[in-house]
Tab-separated table of C-alpha atoms in Angstrom:
chain	number	residue	atom	x	y	z
A	1	SER	CA	-4.625	32.237	0.120
A	2	ALA	CA	-7.233	34.207	2.080
A	3	ARG	CA	-5.417	37.496	1.426
A	4	HIS	CA	-5.779	37.082	-2.333
A	5	GLN	CA	-9.141	35.309	-2.293
A	6	GLY	CA	-10.646	38.400	-0.658
A	7	MET	CA	-9.486	40.424	-3.688
A	8	GLY	CA	-11.095	38.137	-6.239
A	9	GLY	CA	-8.098	35.805	-6.414
A	10	THR	CA	-5.877	38.502	-7.941
A	11	ALA	CA	-2.194	37.937	-7.140
A	12	ILE	CA	-0.044	37.605	-10.261
A	13	ALA	CA	1.405	41.130	-10.129
A	14	TYR	CA	1.891	41.571	-6.399
A	15	VAL	CA	2.030	38.261	-4.488
A	16	ASN	CA	4.961	38.404	-2.049
A	17	ASP	CA	4.321	35.661	0.525
A	18	GLY	CA	4.318	31.864	0.808
A	19	SER	CA	1.392	31.524	-1.615
A	20	ALA	CA	3.643	32.660	-4.497
A	21	PHE	CA	4.347	29.012	-5.332
A	22	PHE	CA	0.674	28.717	-6.309
A	23	HIS	CA	-0.057	32.192	-7.757
A	24	ASN	CA	3.199	33.318	-9.385
A	25	PRO	CA	6.682	32.011	-8.439
A	26	ALA	CA	8.208	35.425	-9.204
A	27	GLY	CA	6.759	36.554	-5.875
A	28	ILE	CA	9.291	34.331	-4.081
A	29	GLY	CA	11.914	36.953	-4.901
A	30	ALA	CA	10.035	39.548	-2.835
A	31	TYR	CA	10.916	37.953	0.516
A	32	ASP	CA	13.067	40.453	2.446
A	33	THR	CA	14.634	37.778	4.648
A	34	ALA	CA	12.242	34.845	5.106
A	35	ASN	CA	8.502	34.253	4.960
A	36	VAL	CA	6.202	31.382	5.906
A	37	LEU	CA	2.454	31.106	5.222
A	38	LEU	CA	-0.199	28.615	6.318
A	39	ASN	CA	-3.635	28.749	4.702
A	40	VAL	CA	-6.694	26.569	5.235
A	41	SER	CA	-9.663	26.751	2.867
A	42	LEU	CA	-13.003	25.033	3.345
A	43	LEU	CA	-15.247	24.459	0.324
A	44	LEU	CA	-18.950	23.860	0.939
A	45	GLY	CA	-21.588	23.418	-1.708
A	46	GLY	CA	-23.291	21.211	-4.195
A	47	ILE	CA	-24.181	20.585	-7.817
A	48	HIS	CA	-27.582	20.274	-9.471
A	49	ALA	CA	-27.210	17.991	-12.476
A	50	ALA	CA	-28.484	14.908	-14.311
A	51	PRO	CA	-26.316	11.878	-13.477
A	52	THR	CA	-29.235	9.676	-14.559
A	53	ALA	CA	-31.689	9.742	-17.462
A	54	ALA	CA	-34.481	10.302	-14.921
A	55	GLY	CA	-33.572	14.018	-14.765
A	56	SER	CA	-31.752	16.563	-12.655
A	57	ILE	CA	-31.256	16.153	-8.902
A	58	ASP	CA	-29.190	17.787	-6.170
A	59	SER	CA	-25.915	16.273	-5.060
A	60	GLU	CA	-25.201	15.770	-1.394
A	61	LEU	CA	-23.377	18.581	0.411
A	62	THR	CA	-19.669	18.542	-0.426
A	63	VAL	CA	-17.289	19.476	2.396
A	64	ALA	CA	-13.649	19.783	1.291
A	65	PRO	CA	-10.864	21.147	3.524
A	66	LEU	CA	-7.869	22.289	1.453
A	67	PRO	CA	-4.550	23.266	3.131
A	68	MET	CA	-1.674	25.351	1.732
A	69	LEU	CA	1.813	25.734	3.205
A	70	GLY	CA	4.642	27.753	1.667
A	71	GLY	CA	7.732	29.679	2.568
A	72	GLY	CA	11.274	30.603	1.648
A	73	VAL	CA	14.443	32.366	2.703
A	74	ARG	CA	16.623	35.003	0.993
A	75	LEU	CA	20.113	33.528	0.802
A	76	PHE	CA	22.139	36.582	-0.147
A	77	ASN	CA	22.194	40.131	-1.539
A	78	THR	CA	25.010	41.509	-3.669
A	79	ASN	CA	24.309	45.096	-2.605
A	80	ALA	CA	21.551	45.113	0.009
A	81	GLY	CA	19.657	48.412	0.019
A	82	GLY	CA	21.800	49.833	-2.768
A	83	GLU	CA	21.435	50.249	-6.502
A	84	ASN	CA	21.253	47.174	-8.763
A	85	ASN	CA	21.021	44.768	-5.850
A	86	PHE	CA	20.828	41.119	-6.887
A	87	ALA	CA	19.190	38.614	-4.496
A	88	LEU	CA	18.528	34.867	-4.519
A	89	VAL	CA	15.620	33.233	-2.658
A	90	LEU	CA	14.873	29.523	-2.207
A	91	GLY	CA	11.692	27.945	-0.858
A	92	ALA	CA	8.902	25.428	-1.352
A	93	GLY	CA	5.134	25.166	-1.251
A	94	VAL	CA	2.547	22.393	-0.881
A	95	PHE	CA	-1.048	23.001	-2.019
A	96	PRO	CA	-4.086	21.647	-3.922
A	97	VAL	CA	-4.258	22.651	-7.594
A	98	ALA	CA	-7.661	21.409	-8.753
A	99	SER	CA	-10.534	19.247	-7.577
A	100	ALA	CA	-13.946	18.037	-8.660
A	101	GLY	CA	-16.541	15.592	-7.454
A	102	GLY	CA	-19.830	14.968	-5.748
A	103	LYS	CA	-22.206	12.277	-4.547
A	104	TYR	CA	-25.763	11.533	-5.643
A	105	GLU	CA	-28.408	9.121	-4.460
A	106	TYR	CA	-31.344	8.290	-6.721
A	107	PRO	CA	-33.728	5.366	-7.413
A	108	THR	CA	-33.336	2.997	-10.361
A	109	SER	CA	-36.297	2.082	-12.554
A	110	SER	CA	-37.038	-0.740	-10.101
A	111	GLY	CA	-36.971	1.647	-7.143
A	112	GLU	CA	-33.603	0.516	-5.780
A	113	ILE	CA	-31.468	3.366	-4.412
A	114	THR	CA	-28.261	4.047	-6.349
A	115	SER	CA	-25.251	5.714	-4.733
A	116	ASP	CA	-23.139	7.477	-7.396
A	117	SER	CA	-19.960	9.381	-6.458
A	118	THR	CA	-16.729	10.780	-7.900
A	119	THR	CA	-13.755	12.468	-6.212
A	120	LEU	CA	-10.841	13.926	-8.205
A	121	VAL	CA	-7.944	15.814	-6.576
A	122	PHE	CA	-4.681	17.302	-7.895
A	123	PHE	CA	-2.138	18.122	-5.168
A	124	GLU	CA	1.332	19.611	-5.679
A	125	ALA	CA	4.647	19.957	-3.883
A	126	ALA	CA	6.706	22.715	-5.524
A	127	PRO	CA	10.271	23.624	-4.598
A	128	GLY	CA	11.211	26.926	-6.199
A	129	ILE	CA	13.774	29.629	-6.765
A	130	GLY	CA	13.311	33.400	-6.945
A	131	LEU	CA	15.662	36.057	-8.314
A	132	ALA	CA	15.311	39.752	-7.521
A	133	ILE	CA	17.042	42.681	-9.228
A	134	GLU	CA	16.216	45.718	-7.108
A	135	ASN	CA	16.659	49.490	-7.227
A	136	THR	CA	17.562	49.688	-10.900
A	137	ALA	CA	16.895	52.692	-13.134
A	138	LEU	CA	13.760	50.875	-14.385
A	139	GLY	CA	12.530	49.730	-10.981
A	140	ASP	CA	12.474	46.281	-9.362
A	141	PHE	CA	12.400	43.005	-11.311
A	142	ARG	CA	11.630	39.534	-10.008
A	143	LEU	CA	11.868	36.151	-11.725
A	144	GLY	CA	10.760	32.810	-10.312
A	145	ALA	CA	10.408	29.146	-11.222
A	146	THR	CA	9.079	26.047	-9.488
A	147	TYR	CA	9.519	22.355	-10.137
A	148	ARG	CA	6.152	20.644	-9.698
A	149	ILE	CA	5.601	17.192	-8.213
A	150	THR	CA	1.899	16.477	-8.723
A	151	TYR	CA	-0.149	13.766	-7.006
A	152	VAL	CA	-3.465	12.847	-8.652
A	153	SER	CA	-6.221	10.748	-7.106
A	154	LEU	CA	-9.487	9.621	-8.757
A	155	SER	CA	-12.151	7.630	-6.914
A	156	ARG	CA	-15.322	6.426	-8.630
A	157	ALA	CA	-18.146	4.358	-7.125
A	158	ILE	CA	-21.614	3.264	-8.243
A	159	SER	CA	-23.419	0.890	-5.885
A	160	TYR	CA	-26.931	-0.353	-5.171
A	161	GLU	CA	-28.828	-1.403	-2.051
A	162	THR	CA	-28.938	-5.139	-2.831
A	163	SER	CA	-27.375	-5.694	-6.277
A	164	PRO	CA	-23.608	-6.191	-6.765
A	165	THR	CA	-21.484	-3.016	-6.863
A	166	PHE	CA	-21.255	-1.771	-10.458
A	167	VAL	CA	-18.129	0.441	-10.198
A	168	ASP	CA	-15.655	0.843	-7.344
A	169	PHE	CA	-12.022	1.901	-7.766
A	170	SER	CA	-9.491	4.420	-6.438
A	171	SER	CA	-6.636	5.187	-8.818
A	172	SER	CA	-3.673	7.434	-8.093
A	173	GLY	CA	-0.315	8.429	-9.535
A	174	VAL	CA	2.483	10.988	-9.476
A	175	ASN	CA	3.844	13.271	-12.197
A	176	ALA	CA	7.272	14.869	-11.701
A	177	GLU	CA	7.621	16.632	-15.060
A	178	GLY	CA	5.800	19.907	-14.436
A	179	PHE	CA	7.068	23.437	-13.964
A	180	ARG	CA	5.749	26.936	-13.360
A	181	VAL	CA	7.539	30.212	-14.176
A	182	GLY	CA	6.760	33.842	-13.476
A	183	PHE	CA	7.859	37.449	-13.813
A	184	GLN	CA	7.083	40.641	-11.872
A	185	TRP	CA	8.058	44.242	-12.594
A	186	GLN	CA	7.546	47.201	-10.271
A	187	PRO	CA	8.651	50.359	-12.110
A	188	ILE	CA	7.485	52.609	-9.246
A	189	ASP	CA	6.133	51.895	-5.769
A	190	GLU	CA	2.516	52.431	-6.858
A	191	VAL	CA	2.441	50.179	-9.964
A	192	GLN	CA	3.170	46.450	-10.406
A	193	PHE	CA	2.943	44.102	-13.397
A	194	GLY	CA	3.144	40.304	-13.508
A	195	PHE	CA	3.145	37.266	-15.800
A	196	SER	CA	2.927	33.543	-15.010
A	197	TYR	CA	2.880	30.292	-16.954
A	198	ARG	CA	1.896	26.794	-15.811
A	199	HIS	CA	3.025	23.874	-17.970
A	200	ARG	CA	0.620	21.087	-18.985
A	201	ILE	CA	1.033	17.741	-17.230
A	202	ASP	CA	-0.381	14.285	-18.015
A	203	THR	CA	-0.446	11.932	-15.040
A	204	ASP	CA	-0.893	8.174	-15.400
A	205	ILE	CA	-2.914	6.812	-12.492
A	206	GLU	CA	-3.718	3.213	-11.568
A	207	SER	CA	-5.501	1.264	-8.838
A	208	GLU	CA	-4.683	-2.063	-7.252
A	209	GLY	CA	-7.812	-4.091	-7.793
A	210	GLY	CA	-11.292	-2.664	-8.026
A	211	ARG	CA	-14.575	-3.235	-9.740
A	212	ALA	CA	-15.592	-1.936	-13.172
A	213	ILE	CA	-18.778	-2.578	-15.152
A	214	ASN	CA	-19.902	-5.166	-12.586
A	215	LEU	CA	-16.656	-7.156	-12.894
A	216	GLU	CA	-13.795	-7.692	-10.444
A	217	VAL	CA	-10.594	-6.414	-12.069
A	218	ASP	CA	-6.879	-6.532	-11.284
A	219	SER	CA	-6.457	-2.784	-11.841
A	220	VAL	CA	-8.101	0.346	-13.242
A	221	SER	CA	-5.897	2.890	-15.026
A	222	THR	CA	-6.231	6.109	-17.007
A	223	THR	CA	-4.433	9.389	-17.728
A	224	MET	CA	-5.524	12.706	-16.172
A	225	THR	CA	-4.540	15.979	-17.831
A	226	LEU	CA	-4.011	19.287	-16.032
A	227	PRO	CA	-3.934	21.862	-18.870
A	228	GLY	CA	-1.438	24.667	-19.275
A	229	LYS	CA	-2.296	28.208	-18.180
A	230	LEU	CA	-1.081	31.744	-18.944
A	231	GLY	CA	-1.701	34.673	-16.632
A	232	TRP	CA	-1.185	38.449	-16.681
A	233	GLY	CA	-1.599	40.769	-13.711
A	234	LEU	CA	-1.675	44.491	-12.881
A	235	ARG	CA	-1.884	46.281	-9.544
A	236	GLY	CA	-2.081	49.983	-8.745
A	237	ASP	CA	-1.983	51.755	-5.366
A	238	TYR	CA	-3.038	55.282	-4.505
A	239	ALA	CA	-3.009	56.540	-0.919
A	240	ASN	CA	-4.746	53.771	1.086
A	241	ILE	CA	-6.469	52.151	-1.901
A	242	GLY	CA	-5.180	49.150	-3.852
A	243	LEU	CA	-6.762	47.828	-7.073
A	244	ALA	CA	-5.738	44.692	-8.998
A	245	LEU	CA	-6.642	42.893	-12.231
A	246	ASP	CA	-5.689	39.373	-13.336
A	247	ILE	CA	-6.428	37.800	-16.718
A	248	GLU	CA	-5.824	34.072	-17.117
A	249	TYR	CA	-6.017	32.017	-20.305
A	250	SER	CA	-6.415	28.305	-19.630
A	251	ILE	CA	-5.488	26.026	-22.536
A	252	ASN	CA	-8.252	23.606	-21.553
A	253	SER	CA	-8.571	22.182	-25.061
A	254	GLN	CA	-5.541	20.080	-24.067
A	255	ASN	CA	-7.949	18.005	-21.973
A	256	THR	CA	-9.866	15.880	-24.477
A	257	GLY	CA	-10.275	12.836	-22.220
A	258	ALA	CA	-8.764	9.368	-22.015
A	259	MET	CA	-9.721	5.731	-21.818
A	260	ILE	CA	-10.374	4.260	-18.366
A	261	VAL	CA	-9.019	0.719	-18.678
A	262	GLY	CA	-9.927	-2.163	-16.414
A	263	LYS	CA	-7.530	-5.124	-16.591
A	264	MET	CA	-8.375	-8.770	-15.924
A	265	GLY	CA	-5.205	-10.746	-16.515
A	266	ASP	CA	-4.343	-10.167	-20.171
A	267	THR	CA	-7.815	-8.818	-20.950
A	268	GLU	CA	-8.425	-5.077	-21.073
A	269	ILE	CA	-11.841	-3.423	-20.760
A	270	PRO	CA	-11.621	0.164	-22.124
A	271	VAL	CA	-14.286	2.735	-21.260
A	272	PRO	CA	-14.028	6.213	-22.877
A	273	ASN	CA	-13.947	9.192	-20.504
A	274	VAL	CA	-14.764	12.174	-22.741
A	275	PHE	CA	-14.130	15.843	-21.787
A	276	ASN	CA	-13.429	17.758	-25.029
A	277	TRP	CA	-13.006	20.996	-23.088
A	278	SER	CA	-12.527	24.371	-24.777
A	279	ASP	CA	-9.983	27.058	-23.938
A	280	ALA	CA	-11.300	29.529	-21.373
A	281	LEU	CA	-10.652	33.050	-20.128
A	282	THR	CA	-10.827	33.992	-16.446
A	283	LEU	CA	-11.126	37.617	-15.348
A	284	ARG	CA	-10.373	38.569	-11.727
A	285	VAL	CA	-10.745	42.041	-10.217
A	286	GLY	CA	-10.293	43.152	-6.639
A	287	GLY	CA	-9.726	46.074	-4.343
A	288	GLU	CA	-8.657	46.780	-0.771
A	289	TYR	CA	-8.508	49.733	1.606
A	290	ASP	CA	-5.909	50.083	4.369
A	291	ILE	CA	-7.070	51.483	7.704
A	292	GLU	CA	-4.100	52.508	9.843
A	293	LEU	CA	-4.573	51.459	13.471
A	294	GLY	CA	-1.088	52.233	14.727
A	295	GLU	CA	2.556	52.447	13.727
A	296	GLU	CA	2.749	48.752	12.815
A	297	SER	CA	-0.874	47.644	12.583
A	298	THR	CA	-3.309	47.893	9.666
A	299	LEU	CA	-6.840	46.622	9.094
A	300	THR	CA	-7.670	45.940	5.429
A	301	PRO	CA	-11.175	45.127	4.101
A	302	ARG	CA	-11.284	43.617	0.602
A	303	LEU	CA	-13.762	42.978	-2.217
A	304	GLY	CA	-13.487	41.063	-5.489
A	305	PHE	CA	-15.257	39.529	-8.483
A	306	ILE	CA	-14.373	36.610	-10.783
A	307	PHE	CA	-15.688	35.668	-14.225
A	308	ASP	CA	-14.888	32.137	-15.408
A	309	ASP	CA	-15.613	31.403	-19.053
A	310	LYS	CA	-17.284	28.159	-20.131
A	311	THR	CA	-14.893	25.246	-20.572
A	312	GLY	CA	-17.092	22.111	-20.463
A	313	GLN	CA	-19.351	21.373	-23.422
A	314	LYS	CA	-23.097	20.644	-23.423
A	315	GLU	CA	-22.439	17.707	-25.753
A	316	TRP	CA	-20.408	16.022	-22.980
A	317	PRO	CA	-21.732	17.362	-19.648
A	318	THR	CA	-20.489	16.160	-16.284
A	319	ALA	CA	-22.565	15.762	-13.145
A	320	PHE	CA	-19.424	15.998	-10.993
A	321	GLY	CA	-17.920	19.380	-11.850
A	322	THR	CA	-18.533	22.865	-13.150
A	323	PRO	CA	-21.578	22.978	-15.456
A	324	PRO	CA	-21.020	23.739	-19.163
A	325	THR	CA	-21.546	27.469	-18.788
A	326	ALA	CA	-19.828	30.593	-17.478
A	327	THR	CA	-19.703	31.030	-13.703
A	328	TYR	CA	-19.465	34.095	-11.493
A	329	SER	CA	-17.910	34.589	-8.062
A	330	LEU	CA	-18.158	37.334	-5.460
A	331	THR	CA	-15.462	37.550	-2.771
A	332	LEU	CA	-15.165	39.397	0.533
A	333	GLY	CA	-12.222	39.531	2.893
A	334	VAL	CA	-10.445	41.286	5.711
A	335	GLY	CA	-6.858	41.263	6.904
A	336	TYR	CA	-4.922	42.438	9.921
A	337	ASP	CA	-1.235	43.283	9.561
A	338	GLY	CA	0.579	43.387	12.884
A	339	GLY	CA	4.032	44.197	11.525
A	340	PRO	CA	6.021	40.990	11.062
A	341	TRP	CA	2.865	38.846	11.129
A	342	GLU	CA	-0.389	38.998	9.184
A	343	VAL	CA	-3.707	37.151	9.417
A	344	ASN	CA	-6.440	37.178	6.757
A	345	ALA	CA	-9.912	35.744	6.294
A	346	ALA	CA	-12.053	35.581	3.149
A	347	TYR	CA	-15.368	34.293	1.831
A	348	ALA	CA	-16.236	33.491	-1.790
A	349	TYR	CA	-19.486	32.440	-3.460
A	350	ARG	CA	-19.477	30.891	-6.940
A	351	THR	CA	-22.546	30.193	-9.065
A	352	GLY	CA	-23.609	29.386	-12.629
A	353	SER	CA	-26.407	27.469	-14.360
A	354	THR	CA	-27.538	26.240	-17.772
A	355	THR	CA	-29.827	23.721	-19.462
A	356	VAL	CA	-28.563	20.733	-21.427
A	357	THR	CA	-31.120	19.471	-23.962
A	358	GLU	CA	-31.410	16.165	-25.766
A	359	GLU	CA	-30.451	18.001	-28.947
A	360	ASP	CA	-27.222	19.153	-27.273
A	361	ILE	CA	-26.389	15.582	-26.298
A	362	ILE	CA	-27.103	14.214	-29.776
A	363	ALA	CA	-24.679	16.775	-31.226
A	364	GLY	CA	-21.822	15.038	-29.424
A	365	GLU	CA	-20.612	12.347	-31.804
A	366	ASP	CA	-18.817	10.440	-29.029
A	367	ILE	CA	-21.622	10.549	-26.446
A	368	ALA	CA	-22.728	6.977	-27.069
A	369	ALA	CA	-19.314	5.872	-25.845
A	370	CYS	CA	-19.127	8.351	-22.942
A	371	SER	CA	-20.167	6.284	-19.938
A	372	PHE	CA	-19.240	9.039	-17.474
A	373	CYS	CA	-21.156	11.871	-19.178
A	374	GLY	CA	-24.351	13.330	-17.788
A	375	HIS	CA	-27.837	13.389	-19.313
A	376	PRO	CA	-30.228	16.148	-20.474
A	377	GLY	CA	-31.405	18.408	-17.665
A	378	GLU	CA	-30.635	21.467	-15.560
A	379	TYR	CA	-27.016	21.968	-14.496
A	380	SER	CA	-25.905	24.426	-11.824
A	381	ILE	CA	-23.277	24.917	-9.127
A	382	ASN	CA	-23.446	26.781	-5.825
A	383	LEU	CA	-20.136	26.791	-3.981
A	384	HIS	CA	-19.074	28.582	-0.801
A	385	GLY	CA	-15.398	29.005	0.069
A	386	ILE	CA	-14.027	30.117	3.438
A	387	SER	CA	-10.285	30.735	3.832
A	388	VAL	CA	-8.030	31.765	6.716
A	389	ASP	CA	-4.282	32.335	6.470
A	390	PHE	CA	-1.423	33.315	8.751
A	391	SER	CA	1.974	34.500	7.542
A	392	TYR	CA	5.147	35.709	9.227
A	393	ASP	CA	8.043	37.765	7.876
A	394	PHE	CA	11.367	37.103	9.632
A	395	ASP	CA	13.888	39.935	10.006
């Protein structure tokens, strides 16, 4: 959400609104009565990579609107406002989880223009439950869990000006076996801790018809993996200043790749799609400063920074995602709290670059069979993100 994006994406320890279904489901338990949040993010940017052996080129501008909606209601308290109060909260969220893609246009050796594009999206609906144990001798505790229904869509197209289309398919599928759990502890008002875990899912996707390797096929199928992730968070507040730190460990080595299989009757045409990702660490830091404007109104500027470790490998580079190197993000944001309602806006800029050599490519034993991998060249990403959210707390 925009509130957390402005603080470098930190949220695990202190999220308490409708975006908890994405950040940390333990935050569901923080709803006093009921909360609803609507967030819209717009991603703008491009990739510089080598989708062809001719060298590196710029992708076309990618414009991706990404919505988020979440909310819940506190059903009961055993001892509202008193010691050892136990509360139950139910809710649900709908949001994008991951995406990648881009579109290139470049000439073939004969001068014919090639259009080469990929779009991959993971989208989730997550009903969840939050438990709160408040005003104990050790502070407040919150537990949360969500059941994840994940929709995955992959579109791939390679076409020429006059020659027959080489690749054209759109495969999709649903996985209903995922879950996310979280924990938050607030020993005193000024300090909060958090933990979250996202379970790995493998989604089988398939198209009806399509074209693969210059052949008309009955279907194109594969399996897409969304790796597991562990996260730890800390937030501290002093006077009008709030500081937060999140550390996430993504078990990306779970995503090795899978065969993309085109079927023609009883005949199968397998094409390897190699990832061979490595586990990666993400560090998020952020801060905010509250400016009191009245009894129930506050203006809050925010600032954050994100370090994303390398997960893709130079032996198997992709021209349609993050380059095989670490990336860095700077975030800015501002929020206005009007009492029961709050509106936030944020901007983020992400960048990273590296060079993939022919020696790097040769080191990948499976590269000869990796039809979707990139070629030697310069790889970089420049991505702008703009987010706006609105949330409301019901008494």
